[in-house]
Amino acid sequence: MQLIDWAFLLFFVFSGILFIWFILVGGLMTYFTPKSVVEFAFTSKHYTPVELSVVRGFHFVALIHGVALLTAVTFPKWATKRQLTQIRTVCPRIFINLSVVYIYVLWSLMILIMICCAIWVSMA
């Protein structure tokens, strides 16, 4: 197999892994977010009433907001727009560590997909 064939194959393999990682692991992380973190983050101080009504439940938009909350836990300085820079004060240490691992694996998979796509497009 040539490099372009490997890039084509790995693009779809990493995309599938990313999809599973985002949906399954992200869904579990969002579902098992500690109550103290949810009560601290999802208030009218940080979100609009429309956003608060959307983030409740178990659907795709709630998953996106849940993963954004995990990102805020991982990188609190990035959450200055929503004034969540102090979110780590209410998080258990294990939740912070799991969030860091989740976000770094998510980003690593995205970078691998971009590399495979760049190889695939540049050689085609």
Short mmCIF file of C-alpha atoms in Angstrom, two decimals:
data_model
loop_
_atom_site.label_atom_id
_atom_site.label_comp_id
_atom_site.label_asym_id
_atom_site.label_seq_id
_atom_site.Cartn_x
_atom_site.Cartn_y
_atom_site.Cartn_z
CA MET A 1 0.00 0.00 0.00
CA GLN A 2 1.13 3.48 -0.78
CA LEU A 3 1.02 6.48 1.54
CA ILE A 4 -2.13 7.84 -0.09
CA ASP A 5 -3.91 4.54 0.53
CA TRP A 6 -2.87 4.54 4.19
CA ALA A 7 -3.96 8.17 4.58
CA PHE A 8 -7.34 7.34 3.02
CA LEU A 9 -7.84 4.34 5.27
CA LEU A 10 -6.63 6.02 8.46
CA PHE A 11 -8.79 9.07 7.79
CA PHE A 12 -11.92 6.93 8.12
CA VAL A 13 -10.57 4.85 11.00
CA PHE A 14 -9.66 7.94 13.06
CA SER A 15 -12.96 9.59 12.13
CA GLY A 16 -14.86 6.58 13.45
CA ILE A 17 -12.84 6.53 16.64
CA LEU A 18 -13.41 10.28 17.08
CA PHE A 19 -17.16 9.84 16.59
CA ILE A 20 -17.29 7.05 19.16
CA TRP A 21 -15.06 8.99 21.58
CA PHE A 22 -17.17 12.14 21.28
CA ILE A 23 -20.57 10.44 21.51
CA LEU A 24 -19.98 7.58 23.95
CA VAL A 25 -17.24 8.84 26.23
CA GLY A 26 -18.38 12.46 25.98
CA GLY A 27 -21.95 11.40 26.73
CA LEU A 28 -20.83 9.45 29.77
CA MET A 29 -18.63 12.29 30.99
CA THR A 30 -21.49 14.76 30.49
CA TYR A 31 -23.98 12.47 32.20
CA PHE A 32 -21.71 11.82 35.18
CA THR A 33 -20.61 15.42 35.64
CA PRO A 34 -20.71 16.13 39.39
CA LYS A 35 -23.80 17.97 40.56
CA SER A 36 -21.72 20.74 42.15
CA VAL A 37 -20.15 21.53 38.77
CA VAL A 38 -23.52 21.57 36.99
CA GLU A 39 -25.05 23.82 39.64
CA PHE A 40 -22.07 26.17 39.45
CA ALA A 41 -21.90 26.37 35.65
CA PHE A 42 -25.46 26.19 34.36
CA THR A 43 -26.90 29.28 36.01
CA SER A 44 -28.40 32.47 34.63
CA LYS A 45 -25.12 34.22 35.47
CA HIS A 46 -23.27 32.18 32.83
CA TYR A 47 -25.99 31.25 30.30
CA THR A 48 -29.07 32.86 28.77
CA PRO A 49 -32.51 31.40 29.59
CA VAL A 50 -32.76 29.84 26.13
CA GLU A 51 -29.39 28.12 26.54
CA LEU A 52 -30.37 26.89 29.99
CA SER A 53 -33.50 25.27 28.61
CA VAL A 54 -31.49 23.62 25.84
CA VAL A 55 -28.69 22.17 27.98
CA ARG A 56 -31.07 20.11 30.09
CA GLY A 57 -31.70 16.64 28.78
CA PHE A 58 -29.81 14.07 26.79
CA HIS A 59 -29.55 15.18 23.17
CA PHE A 60 -26.86 16.46 20.84
CA VAL A 61 -26.97 20.14 21.88
CA ALA A 62 -26.72 19.16 25.54
CA LEU A 63 -23.74 16.98 24.60
CA ILE A 64 -22.05 19.92 22.89
CA HIS A 65 -22.57 22.13 25.95
CA GLY A 66 -21.38 19.29 28.20
CA VAL A 67 -18.16 18.90 26.23
CA ALA A 68 -17.74 22.68 26.30
CA LEU A 69 -18.03 22.45 30.09
CA LEU A 70 -15.32 19.76 30.09
CA THR A 71 -13.15 22.11 28.05
CA ALA A 72 -13.79 24.87 30.58
CA VAL A 73 -12.68 22.51 33.34
CA THR A 74 -9.57 21.57 31.37
CA PHE A 75 -8.68 25.15 30.37
CA PRO A 76 -10.38 27.56 32.80
CA LYS A 77 -8.76 30.65 31.28
CA TRP A 78 -10.59 29.93 28.01
CA ALA A 79 -13.93 30.26 29.78
CA THR A 80 -13.66 33.96 30.55
CA LYS A 81 -16.53 34.82 28.20
CA ARG A 82 -18.93 32.79 30.35
CA GLN A 83 -17.14 33.83 33.56
CA LEU A 84 -16.28 30.24 34.42
CA THR A 85 -12.63 30.81 35.27
CA GLN A 86 -13.19 29.58 38.85
CA ILE A 87 -14.89 26.33 37.83
CA ARG A 88 -12.07 24.17 39.16
CA THR A 89 -12.86 25.27 42.71
CA VAL A 90 -16.02 23.13 42.71
CA CYS A 91 -14.60 20.18 40.74
CA PRO A 92 -13.30 17.00 42.33
CA ARG A 93 -9.68 16.26 41.40
CA ILE A 94 -10.59 13.04 39.56
CA PHE A 95 -13.09 14.93 37.38
CA ILE A 96 -10.43 17.49 36.43
CA ASN A 97 -8.00 14.71 35.48
CA LEU A 98 -10.62 12.84 33.46
CA SER A 99 -11.58 16.05 31.66
CA VAL A 100 -7.96 16.73 30.76
CA VAL A 101 -7.51 13.21 29.37
CA TYR A 102 -10.81 13.39 27.45
CA ILE A 103 -10.03 16.74 25.82
CA TYR A 104 -6.44 15.81 24.91
CA VAL A 105 -7.53 12.53 23.30
CA LEU A 106 -10.28 14.41 21.44
CA TRP A 107 -7.79 16.95 20.11
CA SER A 108 -5.22 14.28 19.23
CA LEU A 109 -7.78 12.43 17.14
CA MET A 110 -8.77 15.66 15.38
CA ILE A 111 -5.13 16.45 14.60
CA LEU A 112 -4.58 12.93 13.23
CA ILE A 113 -7.63 13.33 11.00
CA MET A 114 -6.33 16.66 9.70
CA ILE A 115 -2.92 15.15 8.97
CA CYS A 116 -4.47 12.22 7.09
CA CYS A 117 -6.71 14.59 5.16
CA ALA A 118 -3.77 16.85 4.25
CA ILE A 119 -1.72 13.87 3.02
CA TRP A 120 -4.67 12.48 1.12
CA VAL A 121 -5.50 15.81 -0.59
CA SER A 122 -1.90 16.77 -1.34
CA MET A 123 -1.10 13.48 -3.03
CA ALA A 124 -4.33 13.05 -4.99
#
